[in-house]
Each structure stands twice: as structure tokens, then as C-alpha cells.
Amino acid sequence: MNRLALLVAGTAVLAVSTITPAGAAALPTGSTETVTSCGYSGLQAGLNTRVCAEVTGTTVEFYGTVGLAGPPSPGGPWPDPKELITTLSTEVVGGVALSTRTSQVIFTASTLQLRGPASTVPCGSTVRATFAAASYPRPAQPVVHEVTIAC
């Protein structure tokens, strides 16, 4: 298999695995401390992206991260800054959309964290977040994470 075919096959597997979550993270019952969980990472715009959740009681706050996909080559230059358009959307599964936040940011080399608003949801709810990052000419390939609020 040539390198291009291997790259295309690997990208397709990664895209499917990041869009289809393995299952919602179950959080401890009655917890009043903040519990953080993250979904699978994925490549978007040539960068490593991930969406995470911080849950305290029945309040959940999602955030997306953007970082380098790997270290720069030894002795090579740092990557050029990239203009990114990011979108973080949250919803109660089978219910209402909670928020959508779109931002235009410049990625230089340091990991960025893009936060959404905190939302209070009913006990037993499963909340899903989708995080996308696009940079011309590369379209977004969103990553997804779900959490279930146990009480």
C-alpha cells in the first residue's frame, strides 16, 4: 500500500471514530466536586483537537482544545500561525440545544482552550458537545463528547 493510500485510510478511520462516541462518560453519583472527562482527540486543520467536560453537580461546562499534532522537526522552524474558525455546540441528547459558540482565533504553537458557557441540566440528562476547527482550505471534522449527569 503506498503512503498516500495509507494516509487516506488512516484519516477515514480517525474521522469515523471521532464522530461516533464510544459512549457517554458516567460520572459519580451525588458528586459536588468538579469531574473532568474528555472525548477522543482528532485531527482538524492539521492540528490535534479534543472536547472535554467539567461537571460539578448538575452544572456542566464544555471546552475544546487545539494543539500541535506532534512536535516540530528537530532543528526545523516552528509552524506558521494559522487562522482558525472554531465552533463549540452543546445540547441535551433528545432535548434542547444549550449553546453554540463560534470564534475566530490565531493558533501559533501553544495549546488553545476555547470554553463554552456553563449549563445546569436535570439529573439523568446526557449532554453532548461537538467541537470543530476549520482553516482554509481544510474543512472541520468535529470531535464529540457526551456526559451523563448522575444524581
JSON list of N, CA and C in Angstrom, two decimals, residues 58 60 62 89-100 119-130 145-149:
[
{"chain": "A", "resi": 58, "resn": "THR", "atom": "N", "xyz": [-25.00, 19.32, 38.94]},
{"chain": "A", "resi": 58, "resn": "THR", "atom": "CA", "xyz": [-25.78, 19.27, 37.70]},
{"chain": "A", "resi": 58, "resn": "THR", "atom": "C", "xyz": [-25.37, 20.37, 36.72]},
{"chain": "A", "resi": 60, "resn": "VAL", "atom": "N", "xyz": [-22.66, 21.65, 33.92]},
{"chain": "A", "resi": 60, "resn": "VAL", "atom": "CA", "xyz": [-21.66, 21.13, 33.00]},
{"chain": "A", "resi": 60, "resn": "VAL", "atom": "C", "xyz": [-21.12, 22.28, 32.15]},
{"chain": "A", "resi": 62, "resn": "PHE", "atom": "N", "xyz": [-18.41, 22.68, 28.87]},
{"chain": "A", "resi": 62, "resn": "PHE", "atom": "CA", "xyz": [-17.57, 22.03, 27.87]},
{"chain": "A", "resi": 62, "resn": "PHE", "atom": "C", "xyz": [-16.52, 23.01, 27.37]},
{"chain": "A", "resi": 89, "resn": "SER", "atom": "N", "xyz": [-20.56, 23.45, 20.12]},
{"chain": "A", "resi": 89, "resn": "SER", "atom": "CA", "xyz": [-22.02, 23.34, 20.27]},
{"chain": "A", "resi": 89, "resn": "SER", "atom": "C", "xyz": [-22.33, 22.33, 21.35]},
{"chain": "A", "resi": 90, "resn": "THR", "atom": "N", "xyz": [-23.32, 22.65, 22.19]},
{"chain": "A", "resi": 90, "resn": "THR", "atom": "CA", "xyz": [-23.75, 21.72, 23.24]},
{"chain": "A", "resi": 90, "resn": "THR", "atom": "C", "xyz": [-25.26, 21.53, 23.16]},
{"chain": "A", "resi": 91, "resn": "GLU", "atom": "N", "xyz": [-25.69, 20.33, 23.54]},
{"chain": "A", "resi": 91, "resn": "GLU", "atom": "CA", "xyz": [-27.11, 20.01, 23.53]},
{"chain": "A", "resi": 91, "resn": "GLU", "atom": "C", "xyz": [-27.40, 18.91, 24.53]},
{"chain": "A", "resi": 92, "resn": "VAL", "atom": "N", "xyz": [-28.64, 18.90, 25.01]},
{"chain": "A", "resi": 92, "resn": "VAL", "atom": "CA", "xyz": [-29.12, 17.77, 25.80]},
{"chain": "A", "resi": 92, "resn": "VAL", "atom": "C", "xyz": [-29.59, 16.74, 24.79]},
{"chain": "A", "resi": 93, "resn": "VAL", "atom": "N", "xyz": [-29.07, 15.51, 24.87]},
{"chain": "A", "resi": 93, "resn": "VAL", "atom": "CA", "xyz": [-29.43, 14.48, 23.91]},
{"chain": "A", "resi": 93, "resn": "VAL", "atom": "C", "xyz": [-30.93, 14.21, 23.99]},
{"chain": "A", "resi": 94, "resn": "GLY", "atom": "N", "xyz": [-31.60, 14.28, 22.85]},
{"chain": "A", "resi": 94, "resn": "GLY", "atom": "CA", "xyz": [-33.04, 14.08, 22.81]},
{"chain": "A", "resi": 94, "resn": "GLY", "atom": "C", "xyz": [-33.83, 15.26, 23.34]},
{"chain": "A", "resi": 95, "resn": "GLY", "atom": "N", "xyz": [-33.15, 16.39, 23.52]},
{"chain": "A", "resi": 95, "resn": "GLY", "atom": "CA", "xyz": [-33.82, 17.56, 24.09]},
{"chain": "A", "resi": 95, "resn": "GLY", "atom": "C", "xyz": [-33.44, 18.82, 23.35]},
{"chain": "A", "resi": 96, "resn": "VAL", "atom": "N", "xyz": [-33.07, 19.83, 24.11]},
{"chain": "A", "resi": 96, "resn": "VAL", "atom": "CA", "xyz": [-32.84, 21.16, 23.55]},
{"chain": "A", "resi": 96, "resn": "VAL", "atom": "C", "xyz": [-31.35, 21.43, 23.32]},
{"chain": "A", "resi": 97, "resn": "ALA", "atom": "N", "xyz": [-31.08, 22.34, 22.39]},
{"chain": "A", "resi": 97, "resn": "ALA", "atom": "CA", "xyz": [-29.73, 22.85, 22.19]},
{"chain": "A", "resi": 97, "resn": "ALA", "atom": "C", "xyz": [-29.43, 23.81, 23.33]},
{"chain": "A", "resi": 98, "resn": "LEU", "atom": "N", "xyz": [-28.26, 23.71, 23.92]},
{"chain": "A", "resi": 98, "resn": "LEU", "atom": "CA", "xyz": [-27.89, 24.58, 25.03]},
{"chain": "A", "resi": 98, "resn": "LEU", "atom": "C", "xyz": [-27.16, 25.83, 24.56]},
{"chain": "A", "resi": 99, "resn": "SER", "atom": "N", "xyz": [-26.17, 25.65, 23.69]},
{"chain": "A", "resi": 99, "resn": "SER", "atom": "CA", "xyz": [-25.42, 26.81, 23.21]},
{"chain": "A", "resi": 99, "resn": "SER", "atom": "C", "xyz": [-24.61, 26.45, 21.98]},
{"chain": "A", "resi": 100, "resn": "THR", "atom": "N", "xyz": [-24.25, 27.47, 21.23]},
{"chain": "A", "resi": 100, "resn": "THR", "atom": "CA", "xyz": [-23.30, 27.36, 20.13]},
{"chain": "A", "resi": 100, "resn": "THR", "atom": "C", "xyz": [-22.42, 28.59, 20.19]},
{"chain": "A", "resi": 119, "resn": "SER", "atom": "N", "xyz": [-23.80, 25.24, 31.85]},
{"chain": "A", "resi": 119, "resn": "SER", "atom": "CA", "xyz": [-25.25, 25.00, 31.79]},
{"chain": "A", "resi": 119, "resn": "SER", "atom": "C", "xyz": [-25.66, 24.08, 32.93]},
{"chain": "A", "resi": 120, "resn": "THR", "atom": "N", "xyz": [-26.80, 24.36, 33.51]},
{"chain": "A", "resi": 120, "resn": "THR", "atom": "CA", "xyz": [-27.37, 23.49, 34.53]},
{"chain": "A", "resi": 120, "resn": "THR", "atom": "C", "xyz": [-28.44, 22.64, 33.86]},
{"chain": "A", "resi": 121, "resn": "VAL", "atom": "N", "xyz": [-28.34, 21.31, 34.05]},
{"chain": "A", "resi": 121, "resn": "VAL", "atom": "CA", "xyz": [-29.24, 20.38, 33.39]},
{"chain": "A", "resi": 121, "resn": "VAL", "atom": "C", "xyz": [-29.85, 19.44, 34.44]},
{"chain": "A", "resi": 122, "resn": "PRO", "atom": "N", "xyz": [-31.01, 18.84, 34.13]},
{"chain": "A", "resi": 122, "resn": "PRO", "atom": "CA", "xyz": [-31.64, 17.93, 35.08]},
{"chain": "A", "resi": 122, "resn": "PRO", "atom": "C", "xyz": [-30.83, 16.66, 35.31]},
{"chain": "A", "resi": 123, "resn": "CYS", "atom": "N", "xyz": [-30.98, 16.08, 36.49]},
{"chain": "A", "resi": 123, "resn": "CYS", "atom": "CA", "xyz": [-30.34, 14.80, 36.80]},
{"chain": "A", "resi": 123, "resn": "CYS", "atom": "C", "xyz": [-30.74, 13.76, 35.76]},
{"chain": "A", "resi": 124, "resn": "GLY", "atom": "N", "xyz": [-29.80, 12.91, 35.42]},
{"chain": "A", "resi": 124, "resn": "GLY", "atom": "CA", "xyz": [-30.06, 11.84, 34.46]},
{"chain": "A", "resi": 124, "resn": "GLY", "atom": "C", "xyz": [-29.92, 12.26, 33.00]},
{"chain": "A", "resi": 125, "resn": "SER", "atom": "N", "xyz": [-29.69, 13.54, 32.74]},
{"chain": "A", "resi": 125, "resn": "SER", "atom": "CA", "xyz": [-29.55, 14.01, 31.37]},
{"chain": "A", "resi": 125, "resn": "SER", "atom": "C", "xyz": [-28.20, 13.60, 30.79]},
{"chain": "A", "resi": 126, "resn": "THR", "atom": "N", "xyz": [-28.21, 13.32, 29.50]},
{"chain": "A", "resi": 126, "resn": "THR", "atom": "CA", "xyz": [-26.97, 13.12, 28.76]},
{"chain": "A", "resi": 126, "resn": "THR", "atom": "C", "xyz": [-26.76, 14.37, 27.92]},
{"chain": "A", "resi": 127, "resn": "VAL", "atom": "N", "xyz": [-25.58, 14.96, 28.06]},
{"chain": "A", "resi": 127, "resn": "VAL", "atom": "CA", "xyz": [-25.27, 16.20, 27.36]},
{"chain": "A", "resi": 127, "resn": "VAL", "atom": "C", "xyz": [-24.13, 15.91, 26.38]},
{"chain": "A", "resi": 128, "resn": "ARG", "atom": "N", "xyz": [-24.30, 16.40, 25.15]},
{"chain": "A", "resi": 128, "resn": "ARG", "atom": "CA", "xyz": [-23.32, 16.17, 24.08]},
{"chain": "A", "resi": 128, "resn": "ARG", "atom": "C", "xyz": [-22.72, 17.50, 23.64]},
{"chain": "A", "resi": 129, "resn": "ALA", "atom": "N", "xyz": [-21.40, 17.49, 23.40]},
{"chain": "A", "resi": 129, "resn": "ALA", "atom": "CA", "xyz": [-20.72, 18.65, 22.84]},
{"chain": "A", "resi": 129, "resn": "ALA", "atom": "C", "xyz": [-20.01, 18.23, 21.56]},
{"chain": "A", "resi": 130, "resn": "THR", "atom": "N", "xyz": [-20.02, 19.14, 20.60]},
{"chain": "A", "resi": 130, "resn": "THR", "atom": "CA", "xyz": [-19.32, 18.94, 19.34]},
{"chain": "A", "resi": 130, "resn": "THR", "atom": "C", "xyz": [-18.38, 20.12, 19.15]},
{"chain": "A", "resi": 145, "resn": "HIS", "atom": "N", "xyz": [-18.09, 14.62, 22.41]},
{"chain": "A", "resi": 145, "resn": "HIS", "atom": "CA", "xyz": [-18.00, 14.02, 23.75]},
{"chain": "A", "resi": 145, "resn": "HIS", "atom": "C", "xyz": [-19.36, 14.13, 24.43]},
{"chain": "A", "resi": 146, "resn": "GLU", "atom": "N", "xyz": [-19.76, 13.07, 25.13]},
{"chain": "A", "resi": 146, "resn": "GLU", "atom": "CA", "xyz": [-21.02, 13.05, 25.88]},
{"chain": "A", "resi": 146, "resn": "GLU", "atom": "C", "xyz": [-20.77, 12.73, 27.34]},
{"chain": "A", "resi": 147, "resn": "VAL", "atom": "N", "xyz": [-21.54, 13.34, 28.20]},
{"chain": "A", "resi": 147, "resn": "VAL", "atom": "CA", "xyz": [-21.52, 13.02, 29.63]},
{"chain": "A", "resi": 147, "resn": "VAL", "atom": "C", "xyz": [-22.95, 12.84, 30.12]},
{"chain": "A", "resi": 148, "resn": "THR", "atom": "N", "xyz": [-23.12, 11.92, 31.05]},
{"chain": "A", "resi": 148, "resn": "THR", "atom": "CA", "xyz": [-24.42, 11.71, 31.69]},
{"chain": "A", "resi": 148, "resn": "THR", "atom": "C", "xyz": [-24.33, 12.24, 33.10]},
{"chain": "A", "resi": 149, "resn": "ILE", "atom": "N", "xyz": [-25.28, 13.09, 33.46]},
{"chain": "A", "resi": 149, "resn": "ILE", "atom": "CA", "xyz": [-25.31, 13.71, 34.78]},
{"chain": "A", "resi": 149, "resn": "ILE", "atom": "C", "xyz": [-26.07, 12.78, 35.74]}
]
